[in-house]
Tab-separated table of N, CA and C in Angstrom:
chain	number	residue	atom	x	y	z
A	1	UNK	N	-2.250	4.492	11.149
A	1	UNK	CA	-2.850	3.174	11.032
A	1	UNK	C	-2.890	2.845	9.548
A	2	UNK	N	-2.415	1.669	9.222
A	2	UNK	CA	-2.408	1.199	7.858
A	2	UNK	C	-3.195	-0.111	7.783
A	3	UNK	N	-4.162	-0.154	6.901
A	3	UNK	CA	-5.037	-1.331	6.811
A	3	UNK	C	-5.119	-1.825	5.363
A	4	UNK	N	-4.188	-2.699	4.960
A	4	UNK	CA	-4.288	-3.289	3.653
A	4	UNK	C	-5.188	-4.508	3.658
A	5	UNK	N	-6.181	-4.529	2.765
A	5	UNK	CA	-7.083	-5.659	2.690
A	5	UNK	C	-7.041	-6.197	1.261
A	6	UNK	N	-6.936	-7.509	1.133
A	6	UNK	CA	-6.931	-8.139	-0.151
A	6	UNK	C	-7.735	-9.430	-0.111
A	7	UNK	N	-8.629	-9.585	-1.064
A	7	UNK	CA	-9.410	-10.799	-1.168
A	7	UNK	C	-9.858	-11.025	-2.602
A	8	UNK	N	-9.717	-12.257	-3.059
A	8	UNK	CA	-10.105	-12.704	-4.381
A	8	UNK	C	-9.669	-11.742	-5.502
A	9	UNK	N	-8.447	-11.294	-5.420
A	9	UNK	CA	-7.897	-10.437	-6.472
A	9	UNK	C	-8.216	-8.952	-6.339
A	10	UNK	N	-9.010	-8.582	-5.358
A	10	UNK	CA	-9.347	-7.160	-5.150
A	10	UNK	C	-8.637	-6.664	-3.919
A	11	UNK	N	-8.060	-5.495	-4.010
A	11	UNK	CA	-7.338	-4.897	-2.879
A	11	UNK	C	-7.913	-3.527	-2.530
A	12	UNK	N	-7.917	-3.211	-1.273
A	12	UNK	CA	-8.319	-1.886	-0.759
A	12	UNK	C	-7.341	-1.566	0.355
A	13	UNK	N	-6.482	-0.619	0.089
A	13	UNK	CA	-5.487	-0.192	1.071
A	13	UNK	C	-5.831	1.201	1.563
A	14	UNK	N	-5.840	1.356	2.895
A	14	UNK	CA	-6.183	2.616	3.530
A	14	UNK	C	-5.187	2.949	4.636
A	15	UNK	N	-5.007	4.259	4.849
A	15	UNK	CA	-4.212	4.652	5.996
A	15	UNK	C	-4.911	5.843	6.665
A	16	UNK	N	-4.649	6.011	7.930
A	16	UNK	CA	-5.069	7.178	8.708
A	16	UNK	C	-3.880	7.619	9.525
A	17	UNK	N	-3.570	8.883	9.467
A	17	UNK	CA	-2.502	9.463	10.267
A	17	UNK	C	-3.166	10.244	11.393
A	18	UNK	N	-2.880	9.853	12.624
A	18	UNK	CA	-3.520	10.473	13.762
A	18	UNK	C	-2.471	11.036	14.730
A	19	UNK	N	-2.901	11.968	15.519
A	19	UNK	CA	-2.090	12.537	16.589
A	19	UNK	C	-2.878	12.352	17.887
A	20	UNK	N	-2.224	11.844	18.907
A	20	UNK	CA	-2.911	11.605	20.156
A	20	UNK	C	-2.700	12.765	21.122
A	21	UNK	N	-3.770	13.121	21.791
A	21	UNK	CA	-3.728	14.169	22.820
A	21	UNK	C	-3.368	13.537	24.179
A	22	UNK	N	-3.060	14.377	25.125
A	22	UNK	CA	-2.703	13.904	26.461
A	22	UNK	C	-3.829	13.088	27.096
A	23	UNK	N	-5.085	13.424	26.774
A	23	UNK	CA	-6.212	12.670	27.366
A	23	UNK	C	-6.529	11.362	26.661
A	24	UNK	N	-5.708	11.009	25.660
A	24	UNK	CA	-5.884	9.727	24.937
A	24	UNK	C	-6.766	9.840	23.686
A	25	UNK	N	-7.425	10.948	23.488
A	25	UNK	CA	-8.237	11.105	22.273
A	25	UNK	C	-7.309	11.373	21.093
A	26	UNK	N	-7.835	11.164	19.902
A	26	UNK	CA	-7.032	11.296	18.704
A	26	UNK	C	-7.606	12.300	17.747
A	27	UNK	N	-6.738	12.986	17.028
A	27	UNK	CA	-7.140	13.900	15.975
A	27	UNK	C	-6.657	13.289	14.651
A	28	UNK	N	-7.553	13.210	13.664
A	28	UNK	CA	-7.190	12.713	12.338
A	28	UNK	C	-6.450	13.841	11.612
A	29	UNK	N	-5.201	13.564	11.190
A	29	UNK	CA	-4.397	14.555	10.488
A	29	UNK	C	-4.455	14.370	8.975
A	30	UNK	N	-4.574	13.118	8.545
A	30	UNK	CA	-4.558	12.825	7.102
A	30	UNK	C	-5.089	11.405	6.910
A	31	UNK	N	-5.611	11.164	5.737
A	31	UNK	CA	-6.046	9.793	5.398
A	31	UNK	C	-5.986	9.650	3.907
A	32	UNK	N	-5.951	8.420	3.452
A	32	UNK	CA	-5.931	8.171	2.026
A	32	UNK	C	-6.123	6.702	1.744
A	33	UNK	N	-6.318	6.386	0.479
A	33	UNK	CA	-6.506	5.011	0.123
A	33	UNK	C	-6.433	4.794	-1.379
A	34	UNK	N	-6.340	3.539	-1.771
A	34	UNK	CA	-6.317	3.145	-3.149
A	34	UNK	C	-6.944	1.740	-3.238
A	35	UNK	N	-7.711	1.525	-4.276
A	35	UNK	CA	-8.305	0.223	-4.539
A	35	UNK	C	-7.886	-0.249	-5.924
A	36	UNK	N	-7.676	-1.541	-6.073
A	36	UNK	CA	-7.341	-2.052	-7.392
A	36	UNK	C	-7.753	-3.515	-7.483
A	37	UNK	N	-7.827	-3.970	-8.723
A	37	UNK	CA	-8.290	-5.330	-9.038
A	37	UNK	C	-7.202	-6.030	-9.837
A	38	UNK	N	-6.853	-7.245	-9.433
A	38	UNK	CA	-5.795	-7.971	-10.121
A	38	UNK	C	-6.308	-8.997	-11.136
A	39	UNK	N	-7.623	-8.988	-11.359
A	39	UNK	CA	-8.202	-9.887	-12.349
A	39	UNK	C	-8.373	-9.105	-13.640
A	40	UNK	N	-7.340	-9.113	-14.471
A	40	UNK	CA	-7.246	-8.231	-15.609
A	40	UNK	C	-8.265	-8.523	-16.716
A	41	UNK	N	-8.826	-9.715	-16.757
A	41	UNK	CA	-9.789	-10.011	-17.803
A	41	UNK	C	-11.241	-9.786	-17.372
A	42	UNK	N	-11.464	-9.375	-16.157
A	42	UNK	CA	-12.823	-9.241	-15.632
A	42	UNK	C	-13.466	-7.916	-16.084
A	43	UNK	N	-14.770	-7.961	-16.369
A	43	UNK	CA	-15.502	-6.718	-16.683
A	43	UNK	C	-15.457	-5.793	-15.472
A	44	UNK	N	-15.329	-4.510	-15.732
A	44	UNK	CA	-15.274	-3.544	-14.650
A	44	UNK	C	-13.932	-3.486	-13.931
A	45	UNK	N	-12.939	-4.138	-14.501
A	45	UNK	CA	-11.606	-4.203	-13.934
A	45	UNK	C	-11.057	-2.795	-13.647
A	46	UNK	N	-10.438	-2.593	-12.503
A	46	UNK	CA	-9.804	-1.308	-12.211
A	46	UNK	C	-8.396	-1.518	-11.690
A	47	UNK	N	-7.457	-0.887	-12.395
A	47	UNK	CA	-6.047	-0.954	-12.019
A	47	UNK	C	-5.412	0.308	-12.554
A	48	UNK	N	-5.085	1.219	-11.704
A	48	UNK	CA	-4.489	2.514	-12.079
A	48	UNK	C	-3.095	2.558	-11.500
A	49	UNK	N	-2.094	2.233	-12.324
A	49	UNK	CA	-0.723	2.183	-11.868
A	49	UNK	C	-0.262	3.499	-11.252
A	50	UNK	N	-0.685	4.602	-11.825
A	50	UNK	CA	-0.291	5.914	-11.298
A	50	UNK	C	-0.873	6.139	-9.906
A	51	UNK	N	-2.148	5.744	-9.695
A	51	UNK	CA	-2.769	5.926	-8.387
A	51	UNK	C	-2.145	5.015	-7.346
A	52	UNK	N	-1.827	3.778	-7.743
A	52	UNK	CA	-1.179	2.845	-6.796
A	52	UNK	C	0.197	3.390	-6.384
A	53	UNK	N	1.006	3.811	-7.365
A	53	UNK	CA	2.320	4.361	-7.047
A	53	UNK	C	2.201	5.628	-6.204
A	54	UNK	N	1.240	6.471	-6.548
A	54	UNK	CA	1.034	7.702	-5.755
A	54	UNK	C	0.675	7.442	-4.313
A	55	UNK	N	-0.184	6.418	-4.094
A	55	UNK	CA	-0.547	6.046	-2.746
A	55	UNK	C	0.679	5.587	-1.948
A	56	UNK	N	1.472	4.693	-2.557
A	56	UNK	CA	2.673	4.190	-1.869
A	56	UNK	C	3.741	5.260	-1.689
A	57	UNK	N	3.817	6.204	-2.595
A	57	UNK	CA	4.791	7.323	-2.434
A	57	UNK	C	4.372	8.157	-1.211
A	58	UNK	N	3.091	8.422	-1.090
A	58	UNK	CA	2.584	9.162	0.076
A	58	UNK	C	2.839	8.376	1.350
A	59	UNK	N	2.524	7.085	1.323
A	59	UNK	CA	2.740	6.236	2.463
A	59	UNK	C	4.203	6.148	2.848
A	60	UNK	N	5.071	6.090	1.864
A	60	UNK	CA	6.506	6.078	2.121
A	60	UNK	C	6.954	7.335	2.857
A	61	UNK	N	6.423	8.479	2.415
A	61	UNK	CA	6.764	9.748	3.087
A	61	UNK	C	6.348	9.743	4.550
A	62	UNK	N	5.242	9.122	4.846
A	62	UNK	CA	4.768	9.064	6.221
A	62	UNK	C	5.608	8.091	7.048
A	63	UNK	N	5.939	6.933	6.455
A	63	UNK	CA	6.614	5.860	7.200
A	63	UNK	C	8.126	5.948	7.245
A	64	UNK	N	8.753	6.724	6.360
A	64	UNK	CA	10.205	6.637	6.232
A	64	UNK	C	10.995	6.973	7.494
A	65	UNK	N	10.495	7.820	8.344
A	65	UNK	CA	11.178	8.141	9.578
A	65	UNK	C	10.362	7.713	10.798
A	66	UNK	N	9.627	6.617	10.634
A	66	UNK	CA	8.751	6.199	11.725
A	66	UNK	C	9.195	4.860	12.293
A	67	UNK	N	8.636	4.570	13.447
A	67	UNK	CA	8.788	3.278	14.082
A	67	UNK	C	7.383	2.755	14.292
A	68	UNK	N	7.137	1.531	13.872
A	68	UNK	CA	5.821	0.930	14.035
A	68	UNK	C	5.587	0.600	15.513
A	69	UNK	N	4.504	1.136	16.057
A	69	UNK	CA	4.181	0.871	17.443
A	69	UNK	C	3.667	-0.559	17.628
A	70	UNK	N	2.821	-1.004	16.670
A	70	UNK	CA	2.279	-2.349	16.766
A	70	UNK	C	1.838	-2.772	15.368
A	71	UNK	N	2.143	-4.003	15.023
A	71	UNK	CA	1.707	-4.596	13.743
A	71	UNK	C	1.223	-6.024	13.992
A	72	UNK	N	0.195	-6.386	13.277
A	72	UNK	CA	-0.257	-7.792	13.280
A	72	UNK	C	-0.172	-8.339	11.873
A	73	UNK	N	0.754	-7.808	11.095
A	73	UNK	CA	0.939	-8.234	9.713
A	73	UNK	C	1.185	-9.742	9.636
A	74	UNK	N	0.468	-10.414	8.746
A	74	UNK	CA	0.570	-11.880	8.557
A	74	UNK	C	0.210	-12.613	9.850
A	75	UNK	N	-0.601	-12.016	10.725
A	75	UNK	CA	-1.028	-12.661	11.940
A	75	UNK	C	0.031	-12.724	13.020
A	76	UNK	N	1.139	-12.042	12.793
A	76	UNK	CA	2.249	-12.030	13.742
A	76	UNK	C	2.352	-10.685	14.445
A	77	UNK	N	2.311	-10.702	15.778
A	77	UNK	CA	2.452	-9.453	16.541
A	77	UNK	C	3.912	-8.988	16.477
A	78	UNK	N	4.094	-7.719	16.088
A	78	UNK	CA	5.436	-7.120	16.022
A	78	UNK	C	5.346	-5.713	16.615
A	79	UNK	N	6.445	-5.253	17.139
A	79	UNK	CA	6.510	-3.903	17.645
A	79	UNK	C	7.943	-3.356	17.509
A	80	UNK	N	8.045	-2.060	17.390
A	80	UNK	CA	9.362	-1.399	17.337
A	80	UNK	C	10.136	-1.609	16.078
A	81	UNK	N	9.493	-1.911	14.944
A	81	UNK	CA	10.205	-2.123	13.684
A	81	UNK	C	10.165	-0.853	12.835
A	82	UNK	N	11.158	-0.614	12.017
A	82	UNK	CA	11.127	0.553	11.143
A	82	UNK	C	9.911	0.519	10.218
A	83	UNK	N	9.303	1.664	9.975
A	83	UNK	CA	8.080	1.749	9.200
A	83	UNK	C	8.190	1.227	7.793
A	84	UNK	N	9.367	1.387	7.166
A	84	UNK	CA	9.508	0.938	5.773
A	84	UNK	C	9.727	-0.559	5.662
A	85	UNK	N	9.741	-1.278	6.762
A	85	UNK	CA	9.922	-2.734	6.717
A	85	UNK	C	8.590	-3.470	6.601
A	86	UNK	N	7.468	-2.755	6.572
A	86	UNK	CA	6.168	-3.373	6.364
A	86	UNK	C	6.005	-3.665	4.888
A	87	UNK	N	6.368	-4.852	4.466
A	87	UNK	CA	6.387	-5.178	3.045
A	87	UNK	C	5.717	-6.504	2.694
A	88	UNK	N	4.972	-7.084	3.569
A	88	UNK	CA	4.421	-8.398	3.308
A	88	UNK	C	2.999	-8.320	2.733
A	89	UNK	N	2.819	-7.445	1.759
A	89	UNK	CA	1.518	-7.293	1.092
A	89	UNK	C	1.803	-6.852	-0.325
A	90	UNK	N	0.807	-6.974	-1.205
A	90	UNK	CA	0.951	-6.619	-2.618
A	90	UNK	C	1.490	-5.208	-2.766
A	91	UNK	N	2.555	-5.012	-3.495
A	91	UNK	CA	3.247	-3.748	-3.759
A	91	UNK	C	3.979	-3.197	-2.538
A	92	UNK	N	4.095	-3.930	-1.457
A	92	UNK	CA	4.815	-3.466	-0.280
A	92	UNK	C	6.273	-3.165	-0.584
A	93	UNK	N	6.853	-3.881	-1.579
A	93	UNK	CA	8.243	-3.665	-1.939
A	93	UNK	C	8.465	-2.270	-2.505
A	94	UNK	N	7.391	-1.584	-2.913
A	94	UNK	CA	7.547	-0.228	-3.445
A	94	UNK	C	8.117	0.729	-2.402
A	95	UNK	N	7.901	0.464	-1.129
A	95	UNK	CA	8.385	1.341	-0.068
A	95	UNK	C	9.891	1.504	-0.066
A	96	UNK	N	10.606	0.523	-0.645
A	96	UNK	CA	12.075	0.607	-0.686
A	96	UNK	C	12.586	1.473	-1.835
A	97	UNK	N	11.706	1.878	-2.742
A	97	UNK	CA	12.145	2.679	-3.882
A	97	UNK	C	12.187	4.172	-3.497
A	98	UNK	N	13.102	4.919	-4.136
A	98	UNK	CA	13.356	6.283	-3.694
A	98	UNK	C	12.799	7.377	-4.619
A	99	UNK	N	11.910	6.987	-5.553
A	99	UNK	CA	11.282	8.021	-6.385
A	99	UNK	C	9.930	7.539	-6.847
A	100	UNK	N	9.042	8.496	-7.097
A	100	UNK	CA	7.712	8.182	-7.602
A	100	UNK	C	7.810	7.542	-8.968
A	101	UNK	N	8.726	8.007	-9.775
A	101	UNK	CA	8.906	7.459	-11.110
A	101	UNK	C	9.290	5.987	-11.036
A	102	UNK	N	10.207	5.635	-10.130
A	102	UNK	CA	10.618	4.235	-9.939
A	102	UNK	C	9.435	3.400	-9.496
A	103	UNK	N	8.614	3.961	-8.602
A	103	UNK	CA	7.419	3.219	-8.158
A	103	UNK	C	6.468	2.950	-9.310
A	104	UNK	N	6.206	4.003	-10.124
A	104	UNK	CA	5.299	3.826	-11.270
A	104	UNK	C	5.822	2.775	-12.234
A	105	UNK	N	7.126	2.790	-12.496
A	105	UNK	CA	7.718	1.817	-13.400
A	105	UNK	C	7.595	0.406	-12.824
A	106	UNK	N	7.789	0.245	-11.538
A	106	UNK	CA	7.692	-1.057	-10.889
A	106	UNK	C	6.250	-1.588	-10.943
A	107	UNK	N	5.275	-0.704	-10.722
A	107	UNK	CA	3.866	-1.126	-10.790
A	107	UNK	C	3.517	-1.528	-12.216
A	108	UNK	N	3.940	-0.738	-13.185
A	108	UNK	CA	3.663	-1.060	-14.595
A	108	UNK	C	4.313	-2.394	-15.010
A	109	UNK	N	5.514	-2.642	-14.500
A	109	UNK	CA	6.190	-3.907	-14.807
A	109	UNK	C	5.424	-5.078	-14.202
A	110	UNK	N	4.993	-4.926	-12.948
A	110	UNK	CA	4.232	-6.010	-12.323
A	110	UNK	C	2.875	-6.195	-13.025
A	111	UNK	N	2.286	-5.102	-13.450
A	111	UNK	CA	1.008	-5.183	-14.207
A	111	UNK	C	1.206	-5.994	-15.481
A	112	UNK	N	2.286	-5.727	-16.214
A	112	UNK	CA	2.556	-6.444	-17.450
A	112	UNK	C	2.776	-7.933	-17.175
A	113	UNK	N	3.487	-8.241	-16.110
A	113	UNK	CA	3.732	-9.643	-15.742
A	113	UNK	C	2.438	-10.360	-15.370
A	114	UNK	N	1.587	-9.706	-14.594
A	114	UNK	CA	0.312	-10.319	-14.188
A	114	UNK	C	-0.586	-10.513	-15.392
A	115	UNK	N	-0.633	-9.541	-16.307
A	115	UNK	CA	-1.453	-9.669	-17.529
A	115	UNK	C	-0.981	-10.865	-18.362
A	116	UNK	N	0.338	-11.017	-18.487
A	116	UNK	CA	0.889	-12.111	-19.262
A	116	UNK	C	0.524	-13.443	-18.608
A	117	UNK	N	0.642	-13.532	-17.289
A	117	UNK	CA	0.310	-14.769	-16.577
A	117	UNK	C	-1.179	-15.125	-16.771
A	118	UNK	N	-2.034	-14.106	-16.819
A	118	UNK	CA	-3.456	-14.339	-16.926
A	118	UNK	C	-3.930	-14.423	-18.378
A	119	UNK	N	-3.017	-14.196	-19.313
A	119	UNK	CA	-3.381	-14.226	-20.733
A	119	UNK	C	-4.268	-13.078	-21.108
A	120	UNK	N	-4.104	-11.936	-20.443
A	120	UNK	CA	-4.984	-10.766	-20.654
A	120	UNK	C	-4.300	-9.708	-21.516
A	121	UNK	N	-3.238	-10.062	-22.220
A	121	UNK	CA	-2.557	-9.080	-23.041
A	121	UNK	C	-3.251	-8.938	-24.375
């Protein structure tokens, strides 16, 4: 289960990896998350490019050989799509990159662009 939430420049992305038993109950196998703030001039701002890239690298490893059972991404019901095609959210394009280093570079590039747009350099 992947739950990206974004509102007013703040993002909180979480995932839970579960395994279902024959009786329908679930066991939590792994979970993780990352939070970040896109308002670069705000006091208490938090944006850790390494943590964001690390989260998406882990998520990529989970999704790369998966098929999405159900998605309501952008309010649209979808099923049976490859896991790495879930890209309609901030940094979703990172899933197409094939190394952690490339992900970190992409996040840092986007950070620099957002700072420039906001005049926060």
